Amino acid sequence: SGVSGMRTRALAFIDWGGTYRVNPAPGEIQRQHISSAGLGIRIGHSTNFSLRADWAMVWNEGGSQGSGDSRVHFSLSYVF
């Protein structure tokens, strides 16, 4: 049995991004990449309420994020 109108979905994801500077200043890195993988959940009720939560761990370090670092992002919304 469940709550009427409740929807739940689990997900897994892989994320990758990169930058390339055409004319880097002295001391700047010309190329940089980062990749991560994670898990998430989406919960909704009717058309009004939604909750999203994602956790990811860095595989390939980049920027200020080192390999093995992790983050959690979430959002909660109610539309009326």
PDB file of C-alpha atoms in Angstrom:
ATOM      1  CA  SER A   1       0.000   0.000   0.000  1.00  0.00           C
ATOM      2  CA  GLY A   2       1.227   3.536  -0.687  1.00  0.00           C
ATOM      3  CA  VAL A   3       0.168   7.115  -0.409  1.00  0.00           C
ATOM      4  CA  SER A   4      -2.281   8.011  -3.155  1.00  0.00           C
ATOM      5  CA  GLY A   5      -0.677  10.151  -5.880  1.00  0.00           C
ATOM      6  CA  MET A   6       2.908   9.513  -4.669  1.00  0.00           C
ATOM      7  CA  ARG A   7       5.578   8.757  -7.282  1.00  0.00           C
ATOM      8  CA  THR A   8       9.140   7.621  -6.512  1.00  0.00           C
ATOM      9  CA  ARG A   9      12.032   7.046  -8.920  1.00  0.00           C
ATOM     10  CA  ALA A  10      15.651   6.061  -8.222  1.00  0.00           C
ATOM     11  CA  LEU A  11      18.450   6.805 -10.687  1.00  0.00           C
ATOM     12  CA  ALA A  12      22.171   6.406 -11.327  1.00  0.00           C
ATOM     13  CA  PHE A  13      24.232   8.815 -13.408  1.00  0.00           C
ATOM     14  CA  ILE A  14      27.683   9.609 -14.805  1.00  0.00           C
ATOM     15  CA  ASP A  15      28.733  13.225 -15.362  1.00  0.00           C
ATOM     16  CA  TRP A  16      31.714  14.632 -17.285  1.00  0.00           C
ATOM     17  CA  GLY A  17      32.862  18.137 -18.123  1.00  0.00           C
ATOM     18  CA  GLY A  18      35.890  19.849 -19.578  1.00  0.00           C
ATOM     19  CA  THR A  19      37.358  23.230 -20.416  1.00  0.00           C
ATOM     20  CA  TYR A  20      39.953  24.406 -22.898  1.00  0.00           C
ATOM     21  CA  ARG A  21      41.533  27.875 -22.817  1.00  0.00           C
ATOM     22  CA  VAL A  22      42.558  29.151 -26.241  1.00  0.00           C
ATOM     23  CA  ASN A  23      45.114  31.668 -24.946  1.00  0.00           C
ATOM     24  CA  PRO A  24      45.941  30.816 -21.328  1.00  0.00           C
ATOM     25  CA  ALA A  25      47.804  33.396 -19.255  1.00  0.00           C
ATOM     26  CA  PRO A  26      51.179  32.360 -17.814  1.00  0.00           C
ATOM     27  CA  GLY A  27      50.558  29.864 -15.014  1.00  0.00           C
ATOM     28  CA  GLU A  28      46.990  29.032 -16.117  1.00  0.00           C
ATOM     29  CA  ILE A  29      46.011  25.483 -16.963  1.00  0.00           C
ATOM     30  CA  GLN A  30      45.140  25.088 -20.650  1.00  0.00           C
ATOM     31  CA  ARG A  31      42.930  21.970 -20.375  1.00  0.00           C
ATOM     32  CA  GLN A  32      40.983  20.538 -17.489  1.00  0.00           C
ATOM     33  CA  HIS A  33      38.454  17.729 -17.119  1.00  0.00           C
ATOM     34  CA  ILE A  34      36.387  16.320 -14.270  1.00  0.00           C
ATOM     35  CA  SER A  35      34.094  13.304 -14.037  1.00  0.00           C
ATOM     36  CA  SER A  36      31.844  11.825 -11.376  1.00  0.00           C
ATOM     37  CA  ALA A  37      29.184   9.198 -10.813  1.00  0.00           C
ATOM     38  CA  GLY A  38      26.297   9.131  -8.411  1.00  0.00           C
ATOM     39  CA  LEU A  39      22.851   8.114  -7.273  1.00  0.00           C
ATOM     40  CA  GLY A  40      19.642  10.082  -6.942  1.00  0.00           C
ATOM     41  CA  ILE A  41      16.017   9.899  -5.959  1.00  0.00           C
ATOM     42  CA  ARG A  42      12.934  11.787  -7.148  1.00  0.00           C
ATOM     43  CA  ILE A  43       9.753  11.884  -5.096  1.00  0.00           C
ATOM     44  CA  GLY A  44       6.578  13.608  -6.206  1.00  0.00           C
ATOM     45  CA  HIS A  45       3.047  13.898  -4.873  1.00  0.00           C
ATOM     46  CA  SER A  46       0.184  14.923  -7.115  1.00  0.00           C
ATOM     47  CA  THR A  47       1.308  17.846  -9.313  1.00  0.00           C
ATOM     48  CA  ASN A  48       2.205  20.105  -6.374  1.00  0.00           C
ATOM     49  CA  PHE A  49       5.108  18.627  -4.389  1.00  0.00           C
ATOM     50  CA  SER A  50       8.517  17.377  -5.521  1.00  0.00           C
ATOM     51  CA  LEU A  51      11.747  16.390  -3.799  1.00  0.00           C
ATOM     52  CA  ARG A  52      15.013  15.736  -5.643  1.00  0.00           C
ATOM     53  CA  ALA A  53      18.216  14.497  -3.992  1.00  0.00           C
ATOM     54  CA  ASP A  54      21.502  13.522  -5.677  1.00  0.00           C
ATOM     55  CA  TRP A  55      24.826  12.274  -4.315  1.00  0.00           C
ATOM     56  CA  ALA A  56      27.948  12.060  -6.486  1.00  0.00           C
ATOM     57  CA  MET A  57      31.607  11.089  -6.044  1.00  0.00           C
ATOM     58  CA  VAL A  58      34.446  12.504  -8.167  1.00  0.00           C
ATOM     59  CA  TRP A  59      36.335   9.904 -10.241  1.00  0.00           C
ATOM     60  CA  ASN A  60      38.670  12.189 -12.179  1.00  0.00           C
ATOM     61  CA  GLU A  61      39.767  15.252 -10.228  1.00  0.00           C
ATOM     62  CA  GLY A  62      39.405  18.738 -11.639  1.00  0.00           C
ATOM     63  CA  GLY A  63      39.298  22.334 -10.382  1.00  0.00           C
ATOM     64  CA  SER A  64      39.146  22.354  -6.592  1.00  0.00           C
ATOM     65  CA  GLN A  65      37.589  18.855  -6.454  1.00  0.00           C
ATOM     66  CA  GLY A  66      39.882  15.910  -5.751  1.00  0.00           C
ATOM     67  CA  SER A  67      39.351  12.281  -6.669  1.00  0.00           C
ATOM     68  CA  GLY A  68      37.094  10.700  -4.036  1.00  0.00           C
ATOM     69  CA  ASP A  69      35.414  13.977  -3.005  1.00  0.00           C
ATOM     70  CA  SER A  70      31.628  13.782  -2.813  1.00  0.00           C
ATOM     71  CA  ARG A  71      28.672  16.171  -2.715  1.00  0.00           C
ATOM     72  CA  VAL A  72      24.957  16.062  -2.052  1.00  0.00           C
ATOM     73  CA  HIS A  73      22.488  18.364  -3.819  1.00  0.00           C
ATOM     74  CA  PHE A  74      18.781  18.534  -3.095  1.00  0.00           C
ATOM     75  CA  SER A  75      15.735  20.629  -3.894  1.00  0.00           C
ATOM     76  CA  LEU A  76      12.232  20.744  -2.488  1.00  0.00           C
ATOM     77  CA  SER A  77       9.377  22.515  -4.239  1.00  0.00           C
ATOM     78  CA  TYR A  78       5.683  23.085  -3.806  1.00  0.00           C
ATOM     79  CA  VAL A  79       3.658  24.605  -6.646  1.00  0.00           C
ATOM     80  CA  PHE A  80       0.269  26.129  -5.918  1.00  0.00           C
TER      81      PHE A  80
END
